[in-house]
């Protein structure tokens, strides 16, 4: 199985980013680099970095990575994310960050090794917490200053050095919207290659309802009833949308009971 990449775009054939070995004879003339991804559903997979001319092959085109969110399933998206992240990791760490020597792929693990100083560099993953804060039948959703008008989502932020995910969650919520939280529940995680986050999703309860936005990252935050959510929220196949849907389903279940 092959994932084709042209720059930051994904090469697709007839609406799919996963190409079988039958496409090798066509793409091999445009491939600049191959990186092994491992196995996907029992099949060996590689990412091929292709020349821009590959997009002009009959039946092929390129799409932005984000646009694939709505067109492929979660397991396919995770594979494409891995492909993009591993290519970027290799590009960004061709030289050692400590001594400046060139790096080579380790023969024993997925790491880039500097033979000069023996420093190992592993694929970058930045943990990020994201939470839907609830208050009974309401949840708190916020809008970042640079987002389109009307788009609301869950509160999120990076885990800092020395923090647990739970402490980062409490800090981010208080910093961005001024709300203290309790009863934190873990829901799930998702790889998010923009550029290399691991999104850790939570549901939490608010101690009180007063909101104070930071005015820097967050321009607006409101309490929304589960039956009257914003017109624009992230889709349920991304972690923020999954958390929102999780809250709505729980609230509906409680209302039925």
Short mmCIF file of C-alpha atoms in Angstrom, two decimals:
data_model
loop_
_atom_site.label_atom_id
_atom_site.label_comp_id
_atom_site.label_asym_id
_atom_site.label_seq_id
_atom_site.Cartn_x
_atom_site.Cartn_y
_atom_site.Cartn_z
CA UNK A 1 0.00 0.00 0.00
CA UNK A 2 1.31 3.46 -0.91
CA UNK A 3 0.52 6.95 0.37
CA UNK A 4 1.68 9.57 -2.13
CA UNK A 5 2.70 13.05 -1.00
CA UNK A 6 3.44 16.10 -3.15
CA UNK A 7 4.82 18.87 -0.96
CA UNK A 8 2.22 19.29 1.81
CA UNK A 9 -0.58 17.88 -0.35
CA UNK A 10 -1.81 14.30 -0.57
CA UNK A 11 -1.82 12.51 -3.91
CA UNK A 12 -5.08 10.68 -4.52
CA UNK A 13 -6.31 8.30 -7.21
CA UNK A 14 -10.04 8.15 -7.89
CA UNK A 15 -10.90 9.73 -4.53
CA UNK A 16 -8.67 7.50 -2.38
CA UNK A 17 -5.27 8.40 -0.85
CA UNK A 18 -4.30 4.72 -0.46
CA UNK A 19 -2.84 3.27 -3.61
CA UNK A 20 -2.11 -0.39 -4.23
CA UNK A 21 0.92 -1.92 -5.89
CA UNK A 22 -0.76 -1.66 -9.29
CA UNK A 23 0.08 2.05 -9.22
CA UNK A 24 3.80 1.43 -8.63
CA UNK A 25 4.66 1.20 -12.33
CA UNK A 26 3.17 4.65 -12.91
CA UNK A 27 4.40 6.45 -9.80
CA UNK A 28 7.94 5.05 -9.67
CA UNK A 29 9.09 7.56 -12.29
CA UNK A 30 7.98 10.45 -10.07
CA UNK A 31 9.08 9.13 -6.67
CA UNK A 32 11.91 11.04 -4.97
CA UNK A 33 11.92 9.22 -1.65
CA UNK A 34 10.28 6.25 0.04
CA UNK A 35 9.71 5.83 3.78
CA UNK A 36 8.36 2.67 5.38
CA UNK A 37 5.26 3.31 7.51
CA UNK A 38 4.79 -0.20 8.87
CA UNK A 39 1.67 -2.27 8.37
CA UNK A 40 -1.93 -1.19 7.89
CA UNK A 41 -4.58 -3.90 8.13
CA UNK A 42 -1.89 -6.53 7.66
CA UNK A 43 -0.40 -4.93 4.53
CA UNK A 44 3.04 -3.28 4.29
CA UNK A 45 2.75 0.47 3.68
CA UNK A 46 5.14 3.13 2.40
CA UNK A 47 4.88 6.86 1.87
CA UNK A 48 6.25 8.09 -1.44
CA UNK A 49 7.35 11.68 -1.79
CA UNK A 50 6.59 12.50 -5.41
CA UNK A 51 7.53 15.21 -7.87
CA UNK A 52 4.88 17.90 -8.58
CA UNK A 53 4.36 16.42 -12.05
CA UNK A 54 2.69 13.38 -10.45
CA UNK A 55 -0.49 15.40 -10.00
CA UNK A 56 -0.85 15.56 -13.79
CA UNK A 57 -0.97 11.79 -14.29
CA UNK A 58 -4.33 10.66 -15.65
CA UNK A 59 -6.64 9.77 -12.75
CA UNK A 60 -4.46 11.42 -10.10
CA UNK A 61 -4.92 14.70 -8.28
CA UNK A 62 -3.80 16.32 -5.02
CA UNK A 63 -5.84 17.51 -2.05
CA UNK A 64 -5.15 19.34 1.19
CA UNK A 65 -4.71 17.02 4.17
CA UNK A 66 -7.52 18.68 6.13
CA UNK A 67 -10.01 18.07 3.34
CA UNK A 68 -9.54 14.32 3.74
CA UNK A 69 -11.14 14.49 7.18
CA UNK A 70 -14.59 14.41 5.62
CA UNK A 71 -13.90 11.87 2.88
CA UNK A 72 -12.01 8.92 4.44
CA UNK A 73 -12.46 6.84 7.57
CA UNK A 74 -10.51 7.27 10.81
CA UNK A 75 -8.05 4.44 10.21
CA UNK A 76 -7.15 5.72 6.74
CA UNK A 77 -6.76 9.26 8.05
CA UNK A 78 -4.45 8.02 10.82
CA UNK A 79 -2.24 6.30 8.23
CA UNK A 80 -2.05 9.42 6.06
CA UNK A 81 -1.25 11.49 9.17
CA UNK A 82 1.60 9.13 10.00
CA UNK A 83 2.94 9.44 6.46
CA UNK A 84 3.02 13.24 6.56
CA UNK A 85 4.50 13.40 10.05
CA UNK A 86 7.31 10.93 9.33
CA UNK A 87 8.33 12.80 6.18
CA UNK A 88 8.39 16.12 8.02
CA UNK A 89 10.33 14.58 10.90
CA UNK A 90 13.04 13.35 8.55
CA UNK A 91 13.19 16.68 6.72
CA UNK A 92 13.49 18.67 9.95
CA UNK A 93 16.15 16.48 11.57
CA UNK A 94 18.65 15.79 8.81
CA UNK A 95 21.28 17.30 11.08
CA UNK A 96 21.89 16.81 14.78
CA UNK A 97 20.49 19.53 17.01
CA UNK A 98 23.37 19.12 19.46
CA UNK A 99 26.53 18.92 17.36
CA UNK A 100 25.38 19.65 13.79
CA UNK A 101 26.45 16.29 12.41
CA UNK A 102 24.38 14.49 9.80
CA UNK A 103 21.82 11.94 10.98
CA UNK A 104 20.94 8.50 9.68
CA UNK A 105 17.99 6.23 10.29
CA UNK A 106 18.71 3.72 13.04
CA UNK A 107 18.78 0.09 11.95
CA UNK A 108 17.10 -1.07 15.17
CA UNK A 109 14.32 1.46 15.85
CA UNK A 110 12.36 4.33 14.34
CA UNK A 111 14.90 6.99 15.24
CA UNK A 112 17.41 9.28 13.53
CA UNK A 113 20.86 8.81 15.02
CA UNK A 114 23.87 11.12 14.98
CA UNK A 115 27.00 8.98 14.69
CA UNK A 116 29.20 11.87 15.83
CA UNK A 117 27.64 12.35 19.29
CA UNK A 118 25.25 9.38 19.45
CA UNK A 119 22.16 11.52 20.00
CA UNK A 120 18.90 9.83 19.03
CA UNK A 121 15.95 11.81 17.72
CA UNK A 122 12.46 10.32 17.62
CA UNK A 123 9.34 11.43 15.71
CA UNK A 124 7.89 14.50 17.36
CA UNK A 125 4.57 14.16 19.17
CA UNK A 126 3.21 17.15 21.09
CA UNK A 127 0.52 16.21 23.64
CA UNK A 128 -2.46 18.55 23.63
CA UNK A 129 -5.50 18.46 25.90
CA UNK A 130 -9.00 19.34 24.72
CA UNK A 131 -12.15 19.46 26.84
CA UNK A 132 -15.86 20.10 26.70
CA UNK A 133 -16.80 21.69 30.02
CA UNK A 134 -20.37 20.91 31.11
CA UNK A 135 -22.94 22.39 33.49
CA UNK A 136 -26.01 20.18 33.55
CA UNK A 137 -27.71 20.43 30.16
CA UNK A 138 -25.23 23.09 28.98
CA UNK A 139 -21.68 22.94 27.71
CA UNK A 140 -19.07 25.65 27.31
CA UNK A 141 -17.77 26.25 23.79
CA UNK A 142 -15.36 28.98 22.76
CA UNK A 143 -14.30 30.82 19.62
CA UNK A 144 -10.70 31.73 18.90
CA UNK A 145 -10.03 35.24 17.70
CA UNK A 146 -8.85 34.19 14.23
CA UNK A 147 -11.71 31.79 13.53
CA UNK A 148 -14.63 32.50 11.23
CA UNK A 149 -17.60 34.22 12.83
CA UNK A 150 -19.99 31.71 14.36
CA UNK A 151 -17.54 28.80 14.70
CA UNK A 152 -17.28 27.43 18.25
CA UNK A 153 -15.33 24.51 19.63
CA UNK A 154 -13.91 22.91 22.77
CA UNK A 155 -11.17 24.53 24.85
CA UNK A 156 -7.71 23.14 24.07
CA UNK A 157 -4.03 23.71 24.76
CA UNK A 158 -0.61 22.10 24.90
CA UNK A 159 0.70 20.12 27.85
CA UNK A 160 3.74 21.94 29.23
CA UNK A 161 6.93 20.37 30.58
CA UNK A 162 6.36 18.79 33.98
CA UNK A 163 2.55 18.80 33.70
CA UNK A 164 0.13 15.91 33.75
CA UNK A 165 -2.69 15.97 31.22
CA UNK A 166 -5.16 16.68 34.02
CA UNK A 167 -3.22 19.64 35.42
CA UNK A 168 -2.74 21.05 31.92
CA UNK A 169 -6.48 20.76 31.38
CA UNK A 170 -7.32 22.72 34.53
CA UNK A 171 -4.74 25.38 33.71
CA UNK A 172 -5.85 25.85 30.10
CA UNK A 173 -9.54 26.13 30.97
CA UNK A 174 -8.89 28.65 33.72
CA UNK A 175 -6.46 30.70 31.61
CA UNK A 176 -8.69 30.87 28.55
CA UNK A 177 -12.20 31.15 29.99
CA UNK A 178 -11.72 31.68 33.74
CA UNK A 179 -13.64 28.56 34.78
CA UNK A 180 -12.58 26.08 37.47
CA UNK A 181 -13.33 22.45 36.58
CA UNK A 182 -13.82 19.17 38.44
CA UNK A 183 -14.78 15.54 37.76
CA UNK A 184 -12.50 15.21 34.74
CA UNK A 185 -13.23 12.18 32.53
CA UNK A 186 -11.03 10.89 29.75
CA UNK A 187 -12.88 10.17 26.48
CA UNK A 188 -10.26 9.34 23.85
CA UNK A 189 -7.33 10.50 21.74
CA UNK A 190 -6.56 11.35 18.12
CA UNK A 191 -3.44 12.01 16.11
CA UNK A 192 -3.58 15.54 14.69
CA UNK A 193 -0.79 16.33 12.22
CA UNK A 194 -1.11 20.14 12.24
CA UNK A 195 1.79 19.88 12.74
CA UNK A 196 2.25 16.96 15.18
CA UNK A 197 -0.17 16.86 18.09
CA UNK A 198 -1.71 13.99 20.00
CA UNK A 199 -5.11 15.27 21.08
CA UNK A 200 -6.24 13.94 24.48
CA UNK A 201 -9.99 14.45 24.83
CA UNK A 202 -11.85 15.00 28.10
CA UNK A 203 -15.24 15.89 29.55
CA UNK A 204 -15.28 17.94 32.78
CA UNK A 205 -17.79 19.72 35.00
CA UNK A 206 -17.68 23.43 35.80
CA UNK A 207 -17.57 24.51 39.45
CA UNK A 208 -19.41 27.74 38.58
CA UNK A 209 -20.91 29.32 35.47
CA UNK A 210 -19.04 32.65 35.33
CA UNK A 211 -16.93 33.02 32.17
CA UNK A 212 -14.00 35.40 31.74
CA UNK A 213 -12.32 35.08 28.34
CA UNK A 214 -8.63 35.88 28.08
CA UNK A 215 -9.19 38.25 25.13
CA UNK A 216 -6.03 36.97 23.44
CA UNK A 217 -6.57 33.41 22.22
CA UNK A 218 -10.28 33.36 22.98
CA UNK A 219 -12.57 36.14 21.78
CA UNK A 220 -15.90 34.65 22.88
CA UNK A 221 -17.16 31.79 25.06
CA UNK A 222 -20.72 30.84 25.93
CA UNK A 223 -22.85 28.17 27.56
CA UNK A 224 -24.86 26.22 24.98
CA UNK A 225 -27.88 24.00 25.66
CA UNK A 226 -27.51 20.55 24.13
CA UNK A 227 -30.62 21.14 21.99
CA UNK A 228 -29.46 24.55 20.70
CA UNK A 229 -25.83 24.19 19.73
CA UNK A 230 -23.92 26.67 17.49
CA UNK A 231 -24.59 26.46 13.78
CA UNK A 232 -20.89 25.82 13.13
CA UNK A 233 -18.98 23.24 15.18
CA UNK A 234 -16.23 20.78 14.21
CA UNK A 235 -17.37 17.50 12.60
CA UNK A 236 -17.63 14.38 14.78
CA UNK A 237 -14.63 12.70 13.14
CA UNK A 238 -12.23 15.13 14.85
CA UNK A 239 -11.68 15.08 18.60
CA UNK A 240 -13.40 18.39 19.33
CA UNK A 241 -16.50 17.34 17.40
CA UNK A 242 -16.43 13.90 19.01
CA UNK A 243 -16.45 15.48 22.48
CA UNK A 244 -19.34 17.76 21.57
CA UNK A 245 -21.34 14.82 20.23
CA UNK A 246 -20.45 12.81 23.35
CA UNK A 247 -21.88 15.58 25.54
CA UNK A 248 -25.07 15.87 23.44
CA UNK A 249 -25.74 12.13 23.57
CA UNK A 250 -25.19 12.00 27.34
CA UNK A 251 -27.49 15.00 27.88
CA UNK A 252 -30.21 13.44 25.70
CA UNK A 253 -29.95 10.19 27.61
CA UNK A 254 -30.33 11.97 30.95
CA UNK A 255 -33.34 13.91 29.60
CA UNK A 256 -35.05 10.67 28.52
CA UNK A 257 -34.53 9.19 31.96
#
